[in-house]
Short mmCIF file of C-alpha atoms in Angstrom, two decimals:
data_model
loop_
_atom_site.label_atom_id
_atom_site.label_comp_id
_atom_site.label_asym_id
_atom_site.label_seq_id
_atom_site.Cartn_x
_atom_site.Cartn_y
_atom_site.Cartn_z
CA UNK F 9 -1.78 7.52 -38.74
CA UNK F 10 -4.87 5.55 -38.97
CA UNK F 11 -3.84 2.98 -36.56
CA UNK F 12 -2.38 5.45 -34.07
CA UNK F 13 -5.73 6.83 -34.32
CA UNK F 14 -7.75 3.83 -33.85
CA UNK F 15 -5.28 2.81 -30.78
CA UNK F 16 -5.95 6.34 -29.42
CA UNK F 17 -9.82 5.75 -29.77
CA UNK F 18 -9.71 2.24 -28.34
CA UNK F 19 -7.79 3.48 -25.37
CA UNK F 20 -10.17 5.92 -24.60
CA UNK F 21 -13.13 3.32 -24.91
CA UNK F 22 -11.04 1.48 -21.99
CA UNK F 23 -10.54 4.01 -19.84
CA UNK F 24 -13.22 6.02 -19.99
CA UNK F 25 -13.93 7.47 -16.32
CA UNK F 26 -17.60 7.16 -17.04
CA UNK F 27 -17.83 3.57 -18.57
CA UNK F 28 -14.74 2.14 -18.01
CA UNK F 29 -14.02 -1.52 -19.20
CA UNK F 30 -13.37 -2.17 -16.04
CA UNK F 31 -12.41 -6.16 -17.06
CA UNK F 32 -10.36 -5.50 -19.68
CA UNK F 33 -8.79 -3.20 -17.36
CA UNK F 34 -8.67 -5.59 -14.88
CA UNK F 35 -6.99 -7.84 -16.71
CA UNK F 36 -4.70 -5.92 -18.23
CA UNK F 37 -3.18 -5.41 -14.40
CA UNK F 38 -3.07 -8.90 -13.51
CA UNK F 39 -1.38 -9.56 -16.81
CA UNK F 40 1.00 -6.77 -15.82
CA UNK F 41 1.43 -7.76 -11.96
CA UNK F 42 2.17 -11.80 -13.37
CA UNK F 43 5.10 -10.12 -15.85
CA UNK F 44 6.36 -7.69 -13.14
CA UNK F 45 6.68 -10.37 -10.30
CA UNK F 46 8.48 -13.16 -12.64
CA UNK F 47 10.86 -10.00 -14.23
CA UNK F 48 11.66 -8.58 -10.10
CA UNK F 49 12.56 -12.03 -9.04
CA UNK F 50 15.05 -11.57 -11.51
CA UNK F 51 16.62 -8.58 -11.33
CA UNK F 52 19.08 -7.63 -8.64
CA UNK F 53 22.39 -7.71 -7.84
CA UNK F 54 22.82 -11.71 -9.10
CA UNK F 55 20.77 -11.60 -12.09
CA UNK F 56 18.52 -14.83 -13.00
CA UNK F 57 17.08 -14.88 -16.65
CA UNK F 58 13.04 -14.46 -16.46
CA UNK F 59 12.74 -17.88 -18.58
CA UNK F 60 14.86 -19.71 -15.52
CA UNK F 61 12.65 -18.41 -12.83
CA UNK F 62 9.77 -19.70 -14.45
CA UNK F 63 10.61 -22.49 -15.18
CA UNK F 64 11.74 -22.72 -11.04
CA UNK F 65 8.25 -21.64 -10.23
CA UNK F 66 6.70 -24.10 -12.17
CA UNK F 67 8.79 -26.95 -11.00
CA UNK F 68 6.70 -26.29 -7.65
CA UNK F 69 3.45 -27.81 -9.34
CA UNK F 70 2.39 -31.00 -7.77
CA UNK F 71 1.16 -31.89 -11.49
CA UNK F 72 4.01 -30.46 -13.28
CA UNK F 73 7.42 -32.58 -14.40
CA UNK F 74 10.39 -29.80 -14.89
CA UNK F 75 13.52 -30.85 -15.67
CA UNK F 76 15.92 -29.59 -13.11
CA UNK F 77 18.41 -27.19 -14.96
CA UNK F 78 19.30 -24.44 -12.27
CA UNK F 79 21.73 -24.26 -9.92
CA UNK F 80 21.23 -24.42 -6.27
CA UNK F 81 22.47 -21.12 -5.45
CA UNK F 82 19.92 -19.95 -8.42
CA UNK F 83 17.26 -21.83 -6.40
CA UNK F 84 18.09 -20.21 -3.09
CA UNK F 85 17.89 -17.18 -4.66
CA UNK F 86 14.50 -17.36 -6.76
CA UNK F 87 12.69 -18.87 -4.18
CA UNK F 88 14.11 -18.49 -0.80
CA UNK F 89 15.27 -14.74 -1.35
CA UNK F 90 13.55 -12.96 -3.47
CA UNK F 91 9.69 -14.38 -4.35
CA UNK F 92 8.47 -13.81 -0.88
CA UNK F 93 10.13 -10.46 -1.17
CA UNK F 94 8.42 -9.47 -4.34
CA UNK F 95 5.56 -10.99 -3.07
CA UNK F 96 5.65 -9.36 0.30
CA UNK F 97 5.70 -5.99 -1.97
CA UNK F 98 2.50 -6.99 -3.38
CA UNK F 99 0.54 -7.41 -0.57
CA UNK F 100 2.20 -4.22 1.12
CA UNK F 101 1.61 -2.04 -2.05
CA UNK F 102 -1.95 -3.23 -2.17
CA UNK F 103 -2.54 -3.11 1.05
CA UNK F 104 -1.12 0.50 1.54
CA UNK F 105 -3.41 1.58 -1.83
CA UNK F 106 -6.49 0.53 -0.35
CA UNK F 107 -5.93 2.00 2.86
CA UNK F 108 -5.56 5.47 1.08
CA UNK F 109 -9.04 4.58 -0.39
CA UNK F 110 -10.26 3.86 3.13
CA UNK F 111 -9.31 7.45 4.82
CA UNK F 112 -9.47 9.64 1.79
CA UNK F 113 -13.50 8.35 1.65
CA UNK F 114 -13.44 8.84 5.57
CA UNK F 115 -12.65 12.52 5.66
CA UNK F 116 -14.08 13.14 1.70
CA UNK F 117 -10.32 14.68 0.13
CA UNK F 118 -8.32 12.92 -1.83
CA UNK F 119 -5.19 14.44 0.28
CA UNK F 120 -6.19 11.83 2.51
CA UNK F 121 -3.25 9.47 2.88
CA UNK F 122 -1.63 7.20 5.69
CA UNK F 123 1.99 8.96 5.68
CA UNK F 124 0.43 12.94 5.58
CA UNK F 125 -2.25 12.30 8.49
CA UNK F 126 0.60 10.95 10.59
CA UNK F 127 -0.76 7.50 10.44
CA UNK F 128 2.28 5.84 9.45
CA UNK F 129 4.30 7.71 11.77
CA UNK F 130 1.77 6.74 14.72
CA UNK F 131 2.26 3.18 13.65
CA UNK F 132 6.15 3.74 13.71
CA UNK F 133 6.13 4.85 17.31
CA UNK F 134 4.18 2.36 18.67
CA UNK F 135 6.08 -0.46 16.94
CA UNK F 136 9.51 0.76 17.67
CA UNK F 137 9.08 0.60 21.39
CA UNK F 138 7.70 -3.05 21.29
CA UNK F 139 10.79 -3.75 18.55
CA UNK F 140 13.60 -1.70 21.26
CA UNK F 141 12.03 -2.41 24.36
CA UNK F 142 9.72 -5.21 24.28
CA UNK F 143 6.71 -3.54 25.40
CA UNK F 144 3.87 -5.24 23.77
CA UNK F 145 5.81 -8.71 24.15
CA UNK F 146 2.67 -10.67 25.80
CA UNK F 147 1.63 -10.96 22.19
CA UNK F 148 3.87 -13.21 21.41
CA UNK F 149 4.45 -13.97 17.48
CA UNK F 150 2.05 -10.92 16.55
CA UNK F 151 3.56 -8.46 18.97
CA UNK F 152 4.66 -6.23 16.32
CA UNK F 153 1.55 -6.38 14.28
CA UNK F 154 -0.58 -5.40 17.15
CA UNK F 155 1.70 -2.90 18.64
CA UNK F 156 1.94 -1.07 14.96
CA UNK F 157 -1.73 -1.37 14.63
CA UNK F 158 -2.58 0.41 17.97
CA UNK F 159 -0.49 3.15 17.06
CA UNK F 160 -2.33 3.19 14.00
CA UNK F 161 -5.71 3.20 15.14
CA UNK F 162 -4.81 5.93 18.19
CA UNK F 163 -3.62 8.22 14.78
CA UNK F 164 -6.54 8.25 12.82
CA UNK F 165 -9.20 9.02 15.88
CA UNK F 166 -6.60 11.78 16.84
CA UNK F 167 -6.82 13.03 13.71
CA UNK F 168 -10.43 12.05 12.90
CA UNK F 169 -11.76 13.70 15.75
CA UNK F 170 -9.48 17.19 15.42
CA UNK F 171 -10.26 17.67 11.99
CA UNK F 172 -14.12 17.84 12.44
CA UNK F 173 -15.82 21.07 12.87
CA UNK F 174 -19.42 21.69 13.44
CA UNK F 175 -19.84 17.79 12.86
CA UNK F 176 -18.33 18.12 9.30
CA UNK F 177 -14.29 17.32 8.14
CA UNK F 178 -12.57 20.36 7.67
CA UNK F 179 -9.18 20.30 5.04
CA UNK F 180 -7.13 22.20 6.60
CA UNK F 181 -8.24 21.17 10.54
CA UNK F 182 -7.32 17.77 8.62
CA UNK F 183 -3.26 18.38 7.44
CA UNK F 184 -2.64 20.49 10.07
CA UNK F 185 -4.21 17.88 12.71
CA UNK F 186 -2.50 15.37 10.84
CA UNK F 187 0.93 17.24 10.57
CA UNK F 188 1.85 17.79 14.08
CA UNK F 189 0.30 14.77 15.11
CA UNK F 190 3.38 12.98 12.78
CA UNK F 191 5.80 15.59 14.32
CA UNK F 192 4.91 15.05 17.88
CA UNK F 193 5.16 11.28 17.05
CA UNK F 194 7.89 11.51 14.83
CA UNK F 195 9.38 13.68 18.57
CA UNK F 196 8.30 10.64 20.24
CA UNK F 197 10.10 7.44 18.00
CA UNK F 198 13.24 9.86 17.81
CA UNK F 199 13.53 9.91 21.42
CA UNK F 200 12.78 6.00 21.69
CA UNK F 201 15.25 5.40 19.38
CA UNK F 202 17.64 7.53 21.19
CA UNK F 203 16.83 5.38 24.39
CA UNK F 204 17.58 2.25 22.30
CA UNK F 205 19.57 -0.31 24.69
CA UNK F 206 22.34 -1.45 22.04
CA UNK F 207 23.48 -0.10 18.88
CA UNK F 208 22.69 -2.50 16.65
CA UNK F 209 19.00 -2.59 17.72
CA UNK F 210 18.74 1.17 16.71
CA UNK F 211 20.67 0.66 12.96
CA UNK F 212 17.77 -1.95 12.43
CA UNK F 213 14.75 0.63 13.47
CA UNK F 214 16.14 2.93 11.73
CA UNK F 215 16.64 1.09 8.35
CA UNK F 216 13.04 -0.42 8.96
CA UNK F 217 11.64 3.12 9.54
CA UNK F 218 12.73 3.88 6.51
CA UNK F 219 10.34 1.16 4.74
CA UNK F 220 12.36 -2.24 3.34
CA UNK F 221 11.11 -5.53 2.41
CA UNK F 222 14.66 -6.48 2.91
CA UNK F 223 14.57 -9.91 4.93
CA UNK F 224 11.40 -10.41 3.69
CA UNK F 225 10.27 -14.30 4.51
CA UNK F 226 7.72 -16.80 3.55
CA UNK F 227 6.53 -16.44 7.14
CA UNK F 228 6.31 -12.82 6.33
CA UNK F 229 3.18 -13.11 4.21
CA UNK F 230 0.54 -15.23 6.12
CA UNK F 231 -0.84 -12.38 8.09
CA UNK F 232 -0.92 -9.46 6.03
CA UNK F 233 -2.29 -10.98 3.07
CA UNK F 234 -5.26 -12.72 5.42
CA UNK F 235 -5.52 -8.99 6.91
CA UNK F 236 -5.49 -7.64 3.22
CA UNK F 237 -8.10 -10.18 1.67
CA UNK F 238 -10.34 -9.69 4.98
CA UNK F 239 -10.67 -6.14 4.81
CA UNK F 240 -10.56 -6.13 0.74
CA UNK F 241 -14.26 -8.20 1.39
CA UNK F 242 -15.56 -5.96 3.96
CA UNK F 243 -14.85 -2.77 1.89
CA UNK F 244 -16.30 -4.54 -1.53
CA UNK F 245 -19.14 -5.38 0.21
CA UNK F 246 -19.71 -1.73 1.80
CA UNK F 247 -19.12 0.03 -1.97
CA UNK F 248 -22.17 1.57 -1.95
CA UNK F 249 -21.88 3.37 1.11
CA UNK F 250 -18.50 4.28 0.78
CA UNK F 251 -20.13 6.29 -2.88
CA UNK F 252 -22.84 7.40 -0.52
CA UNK F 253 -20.13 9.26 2.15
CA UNK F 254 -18.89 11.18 -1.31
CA UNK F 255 -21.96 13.17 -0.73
CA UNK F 256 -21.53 13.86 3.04
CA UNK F 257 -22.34 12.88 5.95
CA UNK F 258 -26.41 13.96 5.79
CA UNK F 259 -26.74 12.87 2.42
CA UNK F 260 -25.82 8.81 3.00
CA UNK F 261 -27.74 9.12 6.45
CA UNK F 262 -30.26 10.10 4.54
CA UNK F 263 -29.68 7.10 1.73
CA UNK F 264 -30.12 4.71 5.08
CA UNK F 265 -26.76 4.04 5.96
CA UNK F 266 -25.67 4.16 9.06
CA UNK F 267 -22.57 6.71 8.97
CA UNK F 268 -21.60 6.34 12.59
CA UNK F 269 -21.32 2.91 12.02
CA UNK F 270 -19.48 2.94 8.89
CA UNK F 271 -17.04 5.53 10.57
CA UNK F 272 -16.17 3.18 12.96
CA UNK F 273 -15.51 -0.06 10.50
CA UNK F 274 -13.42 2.29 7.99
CA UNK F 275 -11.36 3.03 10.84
CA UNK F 276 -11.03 0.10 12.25
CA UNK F 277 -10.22 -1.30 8.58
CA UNK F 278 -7.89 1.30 8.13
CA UNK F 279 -5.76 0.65 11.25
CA UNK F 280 -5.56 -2.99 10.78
CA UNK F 281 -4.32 -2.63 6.97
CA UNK F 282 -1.61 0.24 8.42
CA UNK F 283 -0.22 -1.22 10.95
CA UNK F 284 -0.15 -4.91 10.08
CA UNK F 285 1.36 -3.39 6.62
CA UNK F 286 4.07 -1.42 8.75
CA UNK F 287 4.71 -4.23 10.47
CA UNK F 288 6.47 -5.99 8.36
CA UNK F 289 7.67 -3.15 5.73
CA UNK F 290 8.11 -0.19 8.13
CA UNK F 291 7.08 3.11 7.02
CA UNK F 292 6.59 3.64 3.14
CA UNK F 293 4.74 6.69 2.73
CA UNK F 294 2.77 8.19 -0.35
CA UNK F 295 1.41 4.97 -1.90
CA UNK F 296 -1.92 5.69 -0.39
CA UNK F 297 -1.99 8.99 -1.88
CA UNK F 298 -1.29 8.58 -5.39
CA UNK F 299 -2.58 5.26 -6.30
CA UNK F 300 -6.05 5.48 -5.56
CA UNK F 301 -5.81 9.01 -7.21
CA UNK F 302 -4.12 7.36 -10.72
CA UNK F 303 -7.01 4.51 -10.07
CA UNK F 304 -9.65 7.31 -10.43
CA UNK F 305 -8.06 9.16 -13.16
CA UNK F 306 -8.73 5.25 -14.94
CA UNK F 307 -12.01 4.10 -13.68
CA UNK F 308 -14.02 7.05 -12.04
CA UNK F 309 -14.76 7.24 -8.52
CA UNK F 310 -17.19 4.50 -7.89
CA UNK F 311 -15.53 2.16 -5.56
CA UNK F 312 -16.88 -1.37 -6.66
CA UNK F 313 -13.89 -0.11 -9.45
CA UNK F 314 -11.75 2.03 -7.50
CA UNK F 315 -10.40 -0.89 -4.73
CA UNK F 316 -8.86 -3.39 -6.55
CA UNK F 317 -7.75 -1.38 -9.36
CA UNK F 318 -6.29 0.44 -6.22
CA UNK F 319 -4.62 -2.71 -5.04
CA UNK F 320 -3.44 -4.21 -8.51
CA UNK F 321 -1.72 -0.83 -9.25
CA UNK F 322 -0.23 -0.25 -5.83
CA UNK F 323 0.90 -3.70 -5.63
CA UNK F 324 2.96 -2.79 -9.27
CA UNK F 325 4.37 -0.05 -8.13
CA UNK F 326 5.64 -1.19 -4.93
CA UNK F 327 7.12 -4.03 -6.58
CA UNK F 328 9.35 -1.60 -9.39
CA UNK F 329 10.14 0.59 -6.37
CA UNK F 330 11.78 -2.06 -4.95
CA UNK F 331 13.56 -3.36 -7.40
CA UNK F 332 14.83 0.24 -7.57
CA UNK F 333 15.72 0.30 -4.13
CA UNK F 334 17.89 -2.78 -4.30
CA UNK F 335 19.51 -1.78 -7.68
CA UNK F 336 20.26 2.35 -7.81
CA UNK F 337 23.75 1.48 -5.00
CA UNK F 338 24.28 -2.17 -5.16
CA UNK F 339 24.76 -4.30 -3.85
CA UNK F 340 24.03 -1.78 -1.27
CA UNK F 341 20.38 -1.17 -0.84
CA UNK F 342 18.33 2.33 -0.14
CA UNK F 343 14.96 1.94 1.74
CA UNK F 344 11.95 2.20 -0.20
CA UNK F 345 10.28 5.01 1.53
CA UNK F 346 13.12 6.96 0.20
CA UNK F 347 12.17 6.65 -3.27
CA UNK F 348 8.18 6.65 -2.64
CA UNK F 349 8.72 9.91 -0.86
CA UNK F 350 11.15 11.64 -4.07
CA UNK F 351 8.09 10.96 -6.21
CA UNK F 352 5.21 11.02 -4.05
CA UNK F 353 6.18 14.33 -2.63
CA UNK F 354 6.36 16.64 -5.92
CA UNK F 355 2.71 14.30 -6.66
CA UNK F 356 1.76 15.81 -3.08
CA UNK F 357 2.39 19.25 -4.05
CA UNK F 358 0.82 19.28 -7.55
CA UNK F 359 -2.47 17.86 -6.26
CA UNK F 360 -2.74 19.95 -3.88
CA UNK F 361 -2.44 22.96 -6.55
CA UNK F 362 -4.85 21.35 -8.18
CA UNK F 363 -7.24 21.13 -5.70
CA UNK F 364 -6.80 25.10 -5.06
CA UNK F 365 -7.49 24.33 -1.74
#
């Protein structure tokens, strides 16, 4: 009893919202992210034994001698298939976490989240004609990016701009701005979709609509992760003023930032991380509502904490969710946004009850 109780006491001394120990925390995550990367790469429907893939891993190191005592299908598997997968979760989880940091602090509610303001679905639009149709196909390599990322940013000004009233966000202008805009673009991919030119083009939007890192390749990563680690800088850098818009509007233009200016970078910051991140998972909604909420619960509100705690934890979870996804019917697989949505919807409805909003 006197253990539990000292656990229980140190555990509170951790995560204490006030003075959280925000390395140990820290830590703690990467400790957990390292464990839960070499353990995915494992699992699936050919298992490989955690001990193998490390060794694998290691093997890469210029300075390292392994002996060689894998397979070559093993090999293929660990890491041509499925580290830039689990990897490719990382950066998506992360980078879908710390965009639901971005817009709840841009409209000051925690319901704030990609999938519910219709920014995902924006993004899905936009990226399914260029994937059916070709229409952004000037861009060459990045066409997809780009297209996915206009949709995004057309979303959130939509949205941005119909939710405020008297120069102030209103809650409810918000979800119901941000609700039929993801209907009428929701009205808009279906009927793309429906125009699609060949079957088999329209079974692959679908399934990507659906959110999969299924296919996932090492040329997958390059640009989302430079996107992530960009806009990860700019935010950490911006912290204070991001604590400052907690207050409203007035109050950080009266702390001497300038909030017109910051309104336009968080957008901007938030459309890039969308719709690069759709890009290349499709739509996987509810990250970016309940991660940065469970990251507050841990650390506070303060946002020098709140971002990569954010990231570290949404990077986890997309990882696990995946691994789910790829094990629940296999050697079938389900798309992820399946699964995010089962959980992320009942975690929808009891924070909103909680708000008593």
């Amino acid at each position: 009893m006197k253990g539990l109780a000292m656990s229980r006491n140190l555990f509170r001394k951790i995560f204490n919202q006030d003075q959280p120990n925000i390395k140990v925390i820290t830590m703690l995550l990467l400790v957990v992210s390292i464990v839960s990367i070499l353990l995915a790469i494992g699992i699936g429907p050919v298992s490989v034994n955690p001990h193998l893939v490390t060794k694998i891993l290691l093997a890469k190191l210029p300075f390292l001698t392994i002996e060689s005592s894998w397979t070559q299908v093993e090999y293929n598997i660990v890491w041509g298939l499925r580290l830039p997968r689990v990897l490719l979760g990382m950066i998506v989880g992360a980078s879908l976490a710390i965009t639901g940091v971005v817009m709840q602090a841009l409209v000051r509610n925690h319901l704030a989240d990609p999938f519910i303001l219709g920014v995902s679905s924006g993004a899905s639009a936009t990226a399914t004609l260029g994937m059916l149709f070709g229409a952004f196909s000037i861009f060459g390599t990045y066409s997809l990016s780009i297209s996915a990322f206009i949709g995004a940013a057309v979303t959130i000004i939509v949205v941005y701009l119909l939710s405020r009233v008297n120069g102030r966000i209103n809650v409810t202008h918000l979800l119901l701005s941000g609700v039929a805009i993801a209907l009428m673009t929701d009205a808009l991919t279906r009927f793309i979709t429906l125009s699609a030119p060949n079957a088999l083009g329209l079974h692959n939007a679908t399934f990507w609509m659906s959110g999969s890192l299924a296919g996932a390749k090492w040329g997958y990563l390059t640009l989302p992760l430079i996107v992530a680690v960009i806009c990860m800088v700019v935010l950490m850098s911006q912290y204070r003023a991001l604590n400052a818009l907690l207050f409203g509007d007035d109050t950080a233009g009266t702390l001497g930032f300038n909030v017109a200016g910051l309104h336009k970078m968080l957008i901007l910051v938030a459309s890039l991380l969308a719709g690069v991140t759709i890009a290349v998972s499709g739509s996987i909604g509810f990250i970016g509502l309940m991660v940065p909420h469970i990251a507050r619960l841990l650390v506070g509100s303060d946002h020098k904490r709140v971002l990569p705690i954010s990231a570290l934890l949404g990077g986890i979870f997309v990882i696990w969710t995946d691994v789910a996804a790829r094990m629940v019917i296999a050697p079938e697989e389900l798309p992820i946004g399946i699964l995010t949505a089962l959980v992320g919807g009942p975690f929808f409805i009891w924070l909103l009850k909680s708000k008593k909003q």
